[in-house]
Tab-separated table of C-alpha atoms and ligand atoms in Angstrom:
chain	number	residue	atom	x	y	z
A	7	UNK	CA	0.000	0.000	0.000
A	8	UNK	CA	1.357	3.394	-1.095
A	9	UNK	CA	1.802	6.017	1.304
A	10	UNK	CA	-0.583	9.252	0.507
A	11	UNK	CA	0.608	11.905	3.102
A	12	UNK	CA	4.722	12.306	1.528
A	13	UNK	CA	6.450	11.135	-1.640
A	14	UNK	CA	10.243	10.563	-1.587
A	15	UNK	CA	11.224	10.286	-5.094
A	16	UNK	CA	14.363	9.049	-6.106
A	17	UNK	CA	15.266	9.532	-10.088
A	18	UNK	CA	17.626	6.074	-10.967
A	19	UNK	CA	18.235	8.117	-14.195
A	20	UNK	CA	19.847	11.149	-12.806
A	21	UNK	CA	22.095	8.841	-10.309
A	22	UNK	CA	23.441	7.291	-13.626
A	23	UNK	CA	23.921	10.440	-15.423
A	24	UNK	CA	25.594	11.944	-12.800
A	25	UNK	CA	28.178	9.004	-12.630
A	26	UNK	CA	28.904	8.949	-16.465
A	27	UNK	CA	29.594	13.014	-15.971
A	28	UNK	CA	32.185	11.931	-13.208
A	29	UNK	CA	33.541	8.966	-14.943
A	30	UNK	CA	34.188	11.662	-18.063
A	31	UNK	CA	35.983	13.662	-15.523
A	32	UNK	CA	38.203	11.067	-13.715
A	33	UNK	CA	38.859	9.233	-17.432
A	34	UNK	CA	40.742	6.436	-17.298
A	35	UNK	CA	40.665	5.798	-14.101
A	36	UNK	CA	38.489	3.481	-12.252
A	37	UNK	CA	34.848	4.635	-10.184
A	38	UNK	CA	34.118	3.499	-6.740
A	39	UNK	CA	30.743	4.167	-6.180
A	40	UNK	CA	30.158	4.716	-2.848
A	41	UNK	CA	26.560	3.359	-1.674
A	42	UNK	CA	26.821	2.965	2.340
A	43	UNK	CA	24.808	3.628	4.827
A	44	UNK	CA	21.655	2.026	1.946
A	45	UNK	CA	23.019	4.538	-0.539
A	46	UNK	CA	23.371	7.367	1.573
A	47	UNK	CA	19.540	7.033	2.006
A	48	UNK	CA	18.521	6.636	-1.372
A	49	UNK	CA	18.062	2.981	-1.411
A	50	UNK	CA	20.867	0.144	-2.035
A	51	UNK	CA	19.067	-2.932	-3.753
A	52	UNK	CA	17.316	-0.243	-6.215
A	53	UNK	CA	19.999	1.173	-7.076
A	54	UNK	CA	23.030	-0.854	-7.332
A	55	UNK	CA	21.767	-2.370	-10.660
A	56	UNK	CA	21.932	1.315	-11.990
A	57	UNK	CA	25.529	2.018	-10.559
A	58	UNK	CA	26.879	-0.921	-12.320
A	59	UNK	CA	24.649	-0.441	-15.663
A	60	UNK	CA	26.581	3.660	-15.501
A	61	UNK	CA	30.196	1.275	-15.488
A	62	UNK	CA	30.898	1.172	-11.319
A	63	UNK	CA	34.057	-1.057	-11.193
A	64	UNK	CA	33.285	-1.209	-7.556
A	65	UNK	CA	30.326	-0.240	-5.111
A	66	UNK	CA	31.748	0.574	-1.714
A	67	UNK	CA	29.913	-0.185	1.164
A	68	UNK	CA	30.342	-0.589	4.976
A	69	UNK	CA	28.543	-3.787	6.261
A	70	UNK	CA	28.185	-7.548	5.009
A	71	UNK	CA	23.965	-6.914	4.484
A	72	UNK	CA	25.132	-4.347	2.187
A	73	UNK	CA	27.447	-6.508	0.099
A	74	UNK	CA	25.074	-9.415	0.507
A	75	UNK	CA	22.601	-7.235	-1.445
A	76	UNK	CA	24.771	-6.472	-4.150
A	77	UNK	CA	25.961	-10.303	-4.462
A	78	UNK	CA	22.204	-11.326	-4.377
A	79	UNK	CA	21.353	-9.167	-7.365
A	80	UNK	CA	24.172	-11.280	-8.877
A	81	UNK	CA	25.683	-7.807	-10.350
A	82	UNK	CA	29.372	-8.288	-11.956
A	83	UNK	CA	30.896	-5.920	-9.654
A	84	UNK	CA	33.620	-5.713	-7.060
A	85	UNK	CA	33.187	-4.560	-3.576
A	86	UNK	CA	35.040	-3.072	-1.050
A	87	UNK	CA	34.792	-2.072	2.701
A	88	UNK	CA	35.090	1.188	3.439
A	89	UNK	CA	36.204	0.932	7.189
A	90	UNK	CA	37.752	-1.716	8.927
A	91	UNK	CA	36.160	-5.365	9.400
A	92	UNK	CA	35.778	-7.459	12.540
A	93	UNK	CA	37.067	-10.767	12.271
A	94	UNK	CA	33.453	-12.555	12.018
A	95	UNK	CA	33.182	-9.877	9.146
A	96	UNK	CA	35.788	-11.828	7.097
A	97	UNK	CA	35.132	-14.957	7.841
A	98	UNK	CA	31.765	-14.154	6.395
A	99	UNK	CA	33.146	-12.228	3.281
A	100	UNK	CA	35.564	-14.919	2.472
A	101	UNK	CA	32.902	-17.534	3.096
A	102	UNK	CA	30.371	-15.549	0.713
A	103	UNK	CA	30.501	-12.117	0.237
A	104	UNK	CA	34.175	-11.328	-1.861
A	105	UNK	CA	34.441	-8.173	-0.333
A	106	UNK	CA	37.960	-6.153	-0.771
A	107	UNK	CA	38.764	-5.885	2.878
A	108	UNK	CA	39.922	-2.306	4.116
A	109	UNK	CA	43.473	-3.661	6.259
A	110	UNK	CA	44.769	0.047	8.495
A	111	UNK	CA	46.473	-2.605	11.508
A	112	UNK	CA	48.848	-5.559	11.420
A	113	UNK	CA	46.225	-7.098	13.769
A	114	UNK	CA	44.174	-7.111	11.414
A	115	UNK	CA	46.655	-8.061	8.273
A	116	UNK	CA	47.863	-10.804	10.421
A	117	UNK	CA	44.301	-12.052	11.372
A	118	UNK	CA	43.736	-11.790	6.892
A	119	UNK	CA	46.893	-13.481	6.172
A	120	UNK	CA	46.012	-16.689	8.491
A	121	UNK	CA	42.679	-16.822	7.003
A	122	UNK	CA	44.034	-16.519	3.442
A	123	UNK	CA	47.143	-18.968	4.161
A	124	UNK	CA	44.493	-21.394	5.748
A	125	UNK	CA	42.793	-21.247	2.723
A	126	UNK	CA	44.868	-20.991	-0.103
A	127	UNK	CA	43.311	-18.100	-1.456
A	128	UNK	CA	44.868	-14.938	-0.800
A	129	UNK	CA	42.490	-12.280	0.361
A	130	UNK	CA	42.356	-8.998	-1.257
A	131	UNK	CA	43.015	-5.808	0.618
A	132	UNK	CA	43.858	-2.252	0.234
A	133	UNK	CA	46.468	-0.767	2.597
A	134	UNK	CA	44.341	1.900	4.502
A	135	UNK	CA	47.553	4.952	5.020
A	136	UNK	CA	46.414	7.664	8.034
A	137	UNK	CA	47.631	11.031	6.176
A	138	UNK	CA	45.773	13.319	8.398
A	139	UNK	CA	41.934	12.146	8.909
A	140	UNK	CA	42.923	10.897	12.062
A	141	UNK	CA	40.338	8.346	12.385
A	142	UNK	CA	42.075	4.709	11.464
A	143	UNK	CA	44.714	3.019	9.307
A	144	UNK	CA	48.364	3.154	9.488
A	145	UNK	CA	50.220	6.473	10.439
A	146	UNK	CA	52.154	6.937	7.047
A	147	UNK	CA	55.320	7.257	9.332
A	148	UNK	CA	54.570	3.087	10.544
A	149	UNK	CA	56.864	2.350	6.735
A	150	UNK	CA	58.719	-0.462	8.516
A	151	UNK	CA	55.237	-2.253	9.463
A	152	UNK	CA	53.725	-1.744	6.248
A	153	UNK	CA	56.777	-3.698	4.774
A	154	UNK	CA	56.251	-6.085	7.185
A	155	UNK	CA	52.320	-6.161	5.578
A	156	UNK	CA	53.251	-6.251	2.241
A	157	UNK	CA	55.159	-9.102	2.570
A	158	UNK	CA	52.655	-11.340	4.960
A	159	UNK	CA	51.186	-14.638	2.848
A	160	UNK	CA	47.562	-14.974	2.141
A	161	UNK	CA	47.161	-11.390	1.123
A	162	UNK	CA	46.587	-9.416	-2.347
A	163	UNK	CA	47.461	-6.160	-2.213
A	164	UNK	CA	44.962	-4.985	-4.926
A	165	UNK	CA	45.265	-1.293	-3.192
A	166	UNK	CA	46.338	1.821	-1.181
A	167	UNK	CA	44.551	4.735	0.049
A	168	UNK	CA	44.280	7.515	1.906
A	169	UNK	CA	40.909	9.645	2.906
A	170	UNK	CA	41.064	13.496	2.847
A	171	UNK	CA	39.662	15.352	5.852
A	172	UNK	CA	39.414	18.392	4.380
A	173	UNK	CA	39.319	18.345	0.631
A	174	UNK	CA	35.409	20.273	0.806
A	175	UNK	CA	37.432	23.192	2.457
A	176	UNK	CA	37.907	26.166	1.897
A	177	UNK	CA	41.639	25.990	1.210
A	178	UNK	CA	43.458	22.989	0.218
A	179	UNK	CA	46.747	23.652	1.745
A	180	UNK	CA	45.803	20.580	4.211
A	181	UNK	CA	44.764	18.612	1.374
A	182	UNK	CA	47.916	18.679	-1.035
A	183	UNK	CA	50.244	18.125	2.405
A	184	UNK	CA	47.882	14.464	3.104
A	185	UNK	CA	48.710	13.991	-1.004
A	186	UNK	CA	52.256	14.744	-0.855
A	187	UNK	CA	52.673	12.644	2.168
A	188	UNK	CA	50.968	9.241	0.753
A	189	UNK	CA	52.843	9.712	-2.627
A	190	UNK	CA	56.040	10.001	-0.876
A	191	UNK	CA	55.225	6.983	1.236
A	192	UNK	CA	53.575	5.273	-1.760
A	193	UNK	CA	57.051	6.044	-3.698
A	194	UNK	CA	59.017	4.150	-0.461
A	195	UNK	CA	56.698	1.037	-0.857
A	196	UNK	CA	57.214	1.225	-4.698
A	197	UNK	CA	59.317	-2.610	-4.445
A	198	UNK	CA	56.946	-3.899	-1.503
A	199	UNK	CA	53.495	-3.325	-3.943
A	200	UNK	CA	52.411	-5.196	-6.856
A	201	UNK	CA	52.859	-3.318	-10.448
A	202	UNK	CA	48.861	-2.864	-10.201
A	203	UNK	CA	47.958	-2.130	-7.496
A	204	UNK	CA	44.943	0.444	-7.350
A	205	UNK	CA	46.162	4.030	-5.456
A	206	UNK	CA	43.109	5.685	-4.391
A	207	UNK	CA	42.753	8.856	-2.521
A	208	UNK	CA	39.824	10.782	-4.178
A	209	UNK	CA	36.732	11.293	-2.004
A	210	UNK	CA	33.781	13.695	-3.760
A	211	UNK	CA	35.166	17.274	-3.169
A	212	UNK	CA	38.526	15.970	-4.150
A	213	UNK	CA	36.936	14.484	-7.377
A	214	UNK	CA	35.041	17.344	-8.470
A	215	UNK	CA	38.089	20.300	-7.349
A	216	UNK	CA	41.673	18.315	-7.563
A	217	UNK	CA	42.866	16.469	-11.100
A	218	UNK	CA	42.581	12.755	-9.924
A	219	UNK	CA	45.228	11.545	-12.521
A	220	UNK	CA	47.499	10.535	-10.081
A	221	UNK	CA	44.712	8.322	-8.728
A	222	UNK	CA	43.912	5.026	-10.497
A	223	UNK	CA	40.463	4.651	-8.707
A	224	UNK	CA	38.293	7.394	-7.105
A	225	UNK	CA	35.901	6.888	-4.499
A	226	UNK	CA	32.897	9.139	-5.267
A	227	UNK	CA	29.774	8.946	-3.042
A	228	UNK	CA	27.930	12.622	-2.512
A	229	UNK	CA	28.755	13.512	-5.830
A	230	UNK	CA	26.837	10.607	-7.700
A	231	UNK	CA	23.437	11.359	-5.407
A	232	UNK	CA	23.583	15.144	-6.798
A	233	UNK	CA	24.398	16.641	-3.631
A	234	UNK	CA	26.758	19.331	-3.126
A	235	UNK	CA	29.974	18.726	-2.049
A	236	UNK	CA	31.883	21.649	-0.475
A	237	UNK	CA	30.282	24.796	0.696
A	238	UNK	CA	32.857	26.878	-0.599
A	239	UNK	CA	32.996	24.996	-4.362
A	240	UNK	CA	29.786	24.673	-6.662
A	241	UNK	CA	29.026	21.671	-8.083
A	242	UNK	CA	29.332	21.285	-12.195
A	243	UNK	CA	26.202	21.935	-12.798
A	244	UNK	CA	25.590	19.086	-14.586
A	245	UNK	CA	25.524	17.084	-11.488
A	246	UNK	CA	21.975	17.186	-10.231
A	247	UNK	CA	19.870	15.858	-7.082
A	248	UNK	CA	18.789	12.365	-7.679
A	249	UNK	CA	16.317	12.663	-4.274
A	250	UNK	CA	13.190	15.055	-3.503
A	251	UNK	CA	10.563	14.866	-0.663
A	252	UNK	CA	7.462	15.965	-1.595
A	253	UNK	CA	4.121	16.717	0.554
A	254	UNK	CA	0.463	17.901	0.715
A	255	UNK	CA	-1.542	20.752	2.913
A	256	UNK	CA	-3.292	18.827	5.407
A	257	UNK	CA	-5.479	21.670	6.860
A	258	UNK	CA	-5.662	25.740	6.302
A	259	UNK	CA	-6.893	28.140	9.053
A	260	UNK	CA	-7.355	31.805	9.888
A	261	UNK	CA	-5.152	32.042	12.709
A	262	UNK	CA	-5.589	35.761	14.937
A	263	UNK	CA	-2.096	38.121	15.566
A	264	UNK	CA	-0.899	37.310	18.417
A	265	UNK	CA	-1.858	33.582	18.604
A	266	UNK	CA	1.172	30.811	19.311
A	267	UNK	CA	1.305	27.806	17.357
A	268	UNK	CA	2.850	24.262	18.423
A	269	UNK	CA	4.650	22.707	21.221
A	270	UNK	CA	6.327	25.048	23.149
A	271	UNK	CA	4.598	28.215	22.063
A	272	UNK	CA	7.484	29.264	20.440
A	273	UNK	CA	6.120	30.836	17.684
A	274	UNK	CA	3.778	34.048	17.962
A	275	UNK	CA	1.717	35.543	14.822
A	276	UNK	CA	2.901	39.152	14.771
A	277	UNK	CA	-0.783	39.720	12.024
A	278	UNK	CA	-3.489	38.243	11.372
A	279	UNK	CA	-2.265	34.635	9.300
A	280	UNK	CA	-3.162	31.876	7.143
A	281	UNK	CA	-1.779	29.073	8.910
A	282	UNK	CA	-0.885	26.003	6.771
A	283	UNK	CA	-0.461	22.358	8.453
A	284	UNK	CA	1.568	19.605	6.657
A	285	UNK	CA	1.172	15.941	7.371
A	286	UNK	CA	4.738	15.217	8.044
A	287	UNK	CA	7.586	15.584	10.596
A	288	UNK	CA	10.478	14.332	12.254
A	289	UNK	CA	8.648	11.221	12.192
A	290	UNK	CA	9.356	11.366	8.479
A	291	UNK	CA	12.572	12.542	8.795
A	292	UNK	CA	11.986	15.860	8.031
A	293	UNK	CA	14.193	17.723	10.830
A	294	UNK	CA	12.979	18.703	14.370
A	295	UNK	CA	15.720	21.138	14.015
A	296	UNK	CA	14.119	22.808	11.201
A	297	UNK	CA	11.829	24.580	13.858
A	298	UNK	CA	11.089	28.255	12.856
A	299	UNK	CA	13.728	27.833	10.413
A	300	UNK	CA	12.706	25.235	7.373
A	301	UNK	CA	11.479	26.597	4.062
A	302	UNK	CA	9.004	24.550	2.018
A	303	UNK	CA	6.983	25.276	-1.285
A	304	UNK	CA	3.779	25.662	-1.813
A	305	UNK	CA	2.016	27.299	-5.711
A	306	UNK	CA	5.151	28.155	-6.180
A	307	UNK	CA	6.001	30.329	-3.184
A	308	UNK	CA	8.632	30.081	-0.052
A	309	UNK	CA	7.374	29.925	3.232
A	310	UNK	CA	8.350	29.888	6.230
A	311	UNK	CA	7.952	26.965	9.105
A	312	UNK	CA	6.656	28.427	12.138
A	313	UNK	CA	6.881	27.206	15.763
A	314	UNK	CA	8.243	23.268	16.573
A	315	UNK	CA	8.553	20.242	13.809
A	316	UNK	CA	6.755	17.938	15.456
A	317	UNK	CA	6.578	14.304	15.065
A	318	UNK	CA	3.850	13.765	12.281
A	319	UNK	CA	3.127	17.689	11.648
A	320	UNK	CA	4.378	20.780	10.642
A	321	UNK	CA	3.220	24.107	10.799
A	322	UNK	CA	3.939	27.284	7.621
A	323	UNK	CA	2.983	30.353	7.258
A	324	UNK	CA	1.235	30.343	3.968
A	325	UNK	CA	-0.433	34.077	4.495
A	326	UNK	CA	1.571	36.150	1.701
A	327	UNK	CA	0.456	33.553	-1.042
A	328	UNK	CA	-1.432	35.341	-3.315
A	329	UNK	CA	-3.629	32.215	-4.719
A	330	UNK	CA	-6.014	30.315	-2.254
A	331	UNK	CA	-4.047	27.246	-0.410
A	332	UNK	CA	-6.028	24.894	-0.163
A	333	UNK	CA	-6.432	21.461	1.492
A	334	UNK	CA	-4.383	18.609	-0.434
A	335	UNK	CA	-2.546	20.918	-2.462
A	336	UNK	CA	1.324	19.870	-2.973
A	337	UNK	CA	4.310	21.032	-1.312
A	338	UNK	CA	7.783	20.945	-2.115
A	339	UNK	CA	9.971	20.084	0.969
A	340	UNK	CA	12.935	19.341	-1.097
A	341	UNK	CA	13.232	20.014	-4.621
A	342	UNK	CA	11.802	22.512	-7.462
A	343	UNK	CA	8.261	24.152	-7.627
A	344	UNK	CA	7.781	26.870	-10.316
A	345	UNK	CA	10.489	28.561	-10.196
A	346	UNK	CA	12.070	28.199	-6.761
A	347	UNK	CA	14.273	25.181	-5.670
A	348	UNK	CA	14.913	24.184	-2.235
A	349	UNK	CA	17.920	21.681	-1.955
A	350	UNK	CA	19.174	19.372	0.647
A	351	UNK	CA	21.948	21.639	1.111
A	352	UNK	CA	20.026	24.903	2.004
A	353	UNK	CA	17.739	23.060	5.240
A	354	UNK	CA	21.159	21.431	5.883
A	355	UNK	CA	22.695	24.709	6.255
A	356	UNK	CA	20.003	26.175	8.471
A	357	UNK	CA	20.681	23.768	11.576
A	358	UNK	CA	24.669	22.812	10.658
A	359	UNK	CA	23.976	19.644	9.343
A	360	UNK	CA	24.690	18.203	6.103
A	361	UNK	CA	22.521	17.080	3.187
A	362	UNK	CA	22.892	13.701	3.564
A	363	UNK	CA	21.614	13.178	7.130
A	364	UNK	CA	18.427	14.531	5.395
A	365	UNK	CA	19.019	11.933	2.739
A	366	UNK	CA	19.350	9.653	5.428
A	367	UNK	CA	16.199	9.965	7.386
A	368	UNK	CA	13.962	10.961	4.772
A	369	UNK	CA	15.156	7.342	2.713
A	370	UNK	CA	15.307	5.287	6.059
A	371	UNK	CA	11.698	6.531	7.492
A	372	UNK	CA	9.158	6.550	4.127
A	373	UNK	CA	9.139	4.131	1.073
A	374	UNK	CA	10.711	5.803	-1.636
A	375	UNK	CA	9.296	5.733	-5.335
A	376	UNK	CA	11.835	5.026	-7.838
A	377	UNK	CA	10.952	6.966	-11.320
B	10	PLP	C1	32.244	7.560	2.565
B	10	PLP	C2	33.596	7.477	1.983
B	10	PLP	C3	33.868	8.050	0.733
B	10	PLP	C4	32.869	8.869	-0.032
B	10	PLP	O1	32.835	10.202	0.415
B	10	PLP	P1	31.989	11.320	-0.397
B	10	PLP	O2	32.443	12.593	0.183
B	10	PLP	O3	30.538	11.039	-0.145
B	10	PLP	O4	32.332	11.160	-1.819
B	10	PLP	C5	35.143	7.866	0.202
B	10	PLP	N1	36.080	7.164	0.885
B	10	PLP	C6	35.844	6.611	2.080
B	10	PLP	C7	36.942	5.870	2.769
B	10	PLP	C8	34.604	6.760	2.681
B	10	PLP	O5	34.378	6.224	3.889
């Protein structure tokens, strides 16, 4: 049964065009399509068919569910783990899954290289090198151990990578320091690697702002859902939302100046209004934060959300519409309406979020419709 009350509409098309635009830009090297967290919202089994279809060499993904997906779609595509496993992880993946395993600890190498040697089938791993993200991985000063990886049995180096922490910034000093430091290393490790082995470093912003020629794969996630992917750097245009969250007026009133509206009181009509209320809220993943702050569109027209997001309703001021609103007439939470456009990236903005926890809850908490 189809919901009535919001429509999440993801475009397939648009996801594919916007990864042929970036595989023109990253020509010849290889795409990683990044589709955690269930495609950053948008929906994993749906769309991993179109990811490969658009020429994905690989769909990167976090958990074994995820990759279990992709294998049961029986897509010709390689996958690889974007953080570090946990042993039962492997097992698994070796077992059933084929998943590139992310290796940042000798712990962890050693743990692949039993597994692999038990085997006889050498497991395949990229070499995850700490250039300044700080989270995990090897320090790119631990050279000595990373010999001592390179050389363990039961492995397959097919890679090595580094993640940028800042490359959506404003400046990029930061980021061409993390790339002079892994090609330097990468340069050291030149007789410990295999002659193909894929070096990766290229998240979205990096893709889209930095040549990627020294890179033989990228790893592109934001930038393939449409979403922006550095406040201080537009998008090529050509890259375009692939999500938008639609709505309808649920109930119009007169509402007297000087009235408050919602939990909390906290809004208070300064005139005599025309109060709209929409059938959705946090609920639906639309917010709470968005309180007195979210913009939606309604015959074309921005207005305003007034007083608290609630769990199943929200409240806008619909009063300097020229045209009647009227009950079950649509409204554009995310997306375009007449002329105006509201993107992920503007309600983002507005609480100091980013787009794609919006993605997020708005994919996790309402069916989506594919078109
Ligand atoms: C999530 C992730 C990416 C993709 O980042 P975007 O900014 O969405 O392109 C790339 N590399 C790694 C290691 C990641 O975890």
């Amino acid at each position: 049964m189809s919901q009535h009350h919001i429509e999440v509409k993801v475009s397939a098309q648009t996801f594919a065009d916007n990864i042929l635009h970036i595989r023109e830009y990253i020509s010849p090297s290889q795409i990683c399509v990044v589709m955690k967290a269930n495609a950053y919202g948008h929906g994993l089994k749906a769309l991993a068919p179109t990811a490969v279809k658009a020429g994905a060499n690989y769909i990167g993904i976090c958990t074994n569910p995820e990759a279990a997906t992709i294998r049961d779609l029986g897509l010709d595509v390689k996958i690889m783990r974007l953080r570090m496993g946990f042993p039962e992880e492997f097992e698994e993946s070796i077992d059933s899954l084929d998943i590139e395993e992310q290796v940042g600890s000798l712990e962890a190498a050693d743990y692949l290289s039993a597994a692999g040697s038990k085997r006889n089938q050498p497991i395949p791993v990229h070499l995850n090198i700490d250039t300044g993200m700080g989270r995990s991985g090897f320090f790119s000063s631990q050279i000595e151990t990373i010999k001592q990886v390179c050389c363990l049995p039961g492995l397959n180096i097919v890679g090595i990578m580094t993640h940028f922490a800042t490359a959506d910034g404003k400046e990029l000093t930061f980021t061409q320091k993390q790339i002079e430091d892994f090609y330097c290393l990468r340069q050291a490790l030149n007789n410990y690697l295999p002659d193909k082995v894929l070096t990766h470093t290229h998240n979205s912003a990096a893709t889209v702002r930095l040549t990627s020629k020294c890179n033989s794969l990228v790893r592109v996630g934001a930038a393939c859902y449409g979403v922006r992917t550095s406040q201080d750097f537009a998008n090529p245009p050509e890259l375009k939302p692939v999500m938008s969250i639609k709505t309808k007026v649920a109930q119009v009133r007169k509402v007297a100046a000087g009235k408050t509206i919602g939990y909390g009181s906290l809004f208070t009509t300064k005139r005599d209004s025309l109060i709209a209320s929409l059938p959705v809220g946090f609920g639906e993943g639309y917010p709470r934060a968005l309180f007195n702050k979210g913009i939606v569109l309604i015959n074309g027209y921005r207005c305003p959300v007034v007083g608290r997001v609630s769990l199943n309703i929200t409240t806008v001021d619909v009063t300097d519409i020229p045209e009647e609103v009227k009950w079950g007439d649509e409204v554009v939470l995310v997306g375009s309406q007449g002329k105006e456009e509201i993107i992920f990236e503007e309600l983002a903005d507005k609480f100091q979020s980013v787009h794609t926890e919006i993605n997020l809850m708005a994919g996790f908490m309402n069916q989506i419709t594919y078109i």
